[in-house]
PDB file of C-alpha atoms in Angstrom:
ATOM      1  CA  MET Y   1     -10.460  -9.071 -42.670  1.00  0.00           C
ATOM      2  CA  SER Y   2     -11.240  -6.468 -40.061  1.00  0.00           C
ATOM      3  CA  LYS Y   3      -8.918  -4.209 -38.128  1.00  0.00           C
ATOM      4  CA  GLU Y   4      -9.939  -5.927 -34.903  1.00  0.00           C
ATOM      5  CA  TYR Y   5      -8.863  -9.306 -36.287  1.00  0.00           C
ATOM      6  CA  TYR Y   6      -5.351  -8.037 -37.061  1.00  0.00           C
ATOM      7  CA  LYS Y   7      -5.067  -6.241 -33.724  1.00  0.00           C
ATOM      8  CA  LYS Y   8      -6.049  -9.430 -31.883  1.00  0.00           C
ATOM      9  CA  ARG Y   9      -3.687 -11.471 -34.077  1.00  0.00           C
ATOM     10  CA  ILE Y  10      -0.761  -9.164 -33.224  1.00  0.00           C
ATOM     11  CA  ILE Y  11      -1.523  -9.466 -29.499  1.00  0.00           C
ATOM     12  CA  ASP Y  12      -1.737 -13.270 -29.748  1.00  0.00           C
ATOM     13  CA  LEU Y  13       1.505 -13.480 -31.732  1.00  0.00           C
ATOM     14  CA  ARG Y  14       3.324 -11.303 -29.198  1.00  0.00           C
ATOM     15  CA  ALA Y  15       2.129 -13.606 -26.410  1.00  0.00           C
ATOM     16  CA  SER Y  16       3.339 -16.638 -28.370  1.00  0.00           C
ATOM     17  CA  LEU Y  17       6.688 -14.919 -28.939  1.00  0.00           C
ATOM     18  CA  ALA Y  18       7.068 -14.290 -25.201  1.00  0.00           C
ATOM     19  CA  ASN Y  19       6.158 -17.920 -24.446  1.00  0.00           C
ATOM     20  CA  GLU Y  20       8.722 -19.171 -26.958  1.00  0.00           C
ATOM     21  CA  LYS Y  21      11.460 -17.009 -25.422  1.00  0.00           C
ATOM     22  CA  GLU Y  22      10.563 -18.345 -21.980  1.00  0.00           C
ATOM     23  CA  ALA Y  23      10.620 -21.935 -23.280  1.00  0.00           C
ATOM     24  CA  LYS Y  24      14.084 -21.307 -24.743  1.00  0.00           C
ATOM     25  CA  LYS Y  25      15.364 -20.130 -21.355  1.00  0.00           C
ATOM     26  CA  LYS Y  26      13.911 -23.170 -19.599  1.00  0.00           C
ATOM     27  CA  ASP Y  27      15.371 -25.573 -22.161  1.00  0.00           C
ATOM     28  CA  ASN Y  28      18.803 -23.955 -21.897  1.00  0.00           C
ATOM     29  CA  ALA Y  29      18.730 -24.277 -18.111  1.00  0.00           C
ATOM     30  CA  TYR Y  30      17.535 -27.879 -18.354  1.00  0.00           C
ATOM     31  CA  TYR Y  31      20.293 -28.922 -20.741  1.00  0.00           C
ATOM     32  CA  ALA Y  32      22.936 -26.996 -18.780  1.00  0.00           C
ATOM     33  CA  ASN Y  33      21.912 -29.020 -15.732  1.00  0.00           C
ATOM     34  CA  LEU Y  34      22.142 -32.276 -17.684  1.00  0.00           C
ATOM     35  CA  ILE Y  35      25.582 -31.336 -19.010  1.00  0.00           C
ATOM     36  CA  LYS Y  36      26.822 -30.559 -15.484  1.00  0.00           C
ATOM     37  CA  GLY Y  37      25.559 -33.874 -14.154  1.00  0.00           C
ATOM     38  CA  ALA Y  38      26.718 -36.039 -17.054  1.00  0.00           C
ATOM     39  CA  SER Y  39      29.079 -38.793 -16.032  1.00  0.00           C
ATOM     40  CA  SER Y  40      30.623 -39.748 -19.363  1.00  0.00           C
ATOM     41  CA  PRO Y  41      32.156 -37.540 -22.048  1.00  0.00           C
ATOM     42  CA  SER Y  42      29.923 -39.084 -24.716  1.00  0.00           C
ATOM     43  CA  SER Y  43      26.708 -38.284 -22.863  1.00  0.00           C
ATOM     44  CA  LYS Y  44      28.000 -34.775 -22.159  1.00  0.00           C
ATOM     45  CA  ALA Y  45      28.672 -34.270 -25.880  1.00  0.00           C
ATOM     46  CA  SER Y  46      25.233 -35.639 -26.713  1.00  0.00           C
ATOM     47  CA  TYR Y  47      23.552 -33.220 -24.295  1.00  0.00           C
ATOM     48  CA  ARG Y  48      25.537 -30.325 -25.763  1.00  0.00           C
ATOM     49  CA  LYS Y  49      24.400 -31.268 -29.259  1.00  0.00           C
ATOM     50  CA  ASN Y  50      20.784 -31.537 -28.094  1.00  0.00           C
ATOM     51  CA  LYS Y  51      21.043 -28.155 -26.364  1.00  0.00           C
ATOM     52  CA  ILE Y  52      22.317 -26.509 -29.555  1.00  0.00           C
ATOM     53  CA  ASP Y  53      19.606 -28.165 -31.656  1.00  0.00           C
ATOM     54  CA  ARG Y  54      16.817 -27.098 -29.280  1.00  0.00           C
ATOM     55  CA  ALA Y  55      18.135 -23.519 -29.105  1.00  0.00           C
ATOM     56  CA  ALA Y  56      18.227 -23.356 -32.914  1.00  0.00           C
ATOM     57  CA  SER Y  57      14.668 -24.656 -33.066  1.00  0.00           C
ATOM     58  CA  HIS Y  58      13.506 -21.992 -30.611  1.00  0.00           C
ATOM     59  CA  ASP Y  59      15.364 -19.321 -32.613  1.00  0.00           C
ATOM     60  CA  ARG Y  60      13.590 -20.404 -35.803  1.00  0.00           C
ATOM     61  CA  ASN Y  61      10.221 -20.232 -34.065  1.00  0.00           C
ATOM     62  CA  ILE Y  62      11.018 -16.798 -32.628  1.00  0.00           C
ATOM     63  CA  GLU Y  63      11.977 -15.465 -36.070  1.00  0.00           C
ATOM     64  CA  SER Y  64       8.794 -16.944 -37.519  1.00  0.00           C
ATOM     65  CA  TYR Y  65       6.667 -15.159 -34.912  1.00  0.00           C
ATOM     66  CA  LYS Y  66       8.484 -11.882 -35.631  1.00  0.00           C
ATOM     67  CA  ARG Y  67       7.777 -12.250 -39.371  1.00  0.00           C
ATOM     68  CA  GLN Y  68       4.130 -13.034 -38.684  1.00  0.00           C
ATOM     69  CA  ILE Y  69       3.818  -9.946 -36.460  1.00  0.00           C
ATOM     70  CA  GLU Y  70       5.310  -7.740 -39.190  1.00  0.00           C
ATOM     71  CA  SER Y  71       2.966  -9.272 -41.750  1.00  0.00           C
ATOM     72  CA  ALA Y  72      -0.048  -8.644 -39.518  1.00  0.00           C
ATOM     73  CA  LYS Y  73       1.062  -5.028 -39.005  1.00  0.00           C
ATOM     74  CA  GLU Y  74       1.318  -4.533 -42.773  1.00  0.00           C
ATOM     75  CA  SER Y  75      -2.124  -6.056 -43.267  1.00  0.00           C
ATOM     76  CA  LEU Y  76      -3.521  -3.780 -40.558  1.00  0.00           C
ATOM     77  CA  LYS Y  77      -2.089  -0.729 -42.362  1.00  0.00           C
ATOM     78  CA  ARG Y  78      -3.752  -1.859 -45.616  1.00  0.00           C
ATOM     79  CA  CYS Y  79      -7.123  -2.126 -43.862  1.00  0.00           C
ATOM     80  CA  LYS Y  80      -7.180   1.558 -42.933  1.00  0.00           C
TER      81      LYS Y  80
END
């Protein structure tokens, strides 16, 4: 593959990483709002569990993007 391909891939991955971080913030705010407005302890606990699960999912995606960026950088170095 060409150098340009890897450079474009790195830029795209960084954009995806930024989008994922933004989505994590929005989800956290959304679930915090639900937790505040919950009327029963069971629904509050359920929202807390969902919030933790969604945050973990976002964290996994963020780590995946970081690994992909590093891989693309290594591939770019090998092209030179």
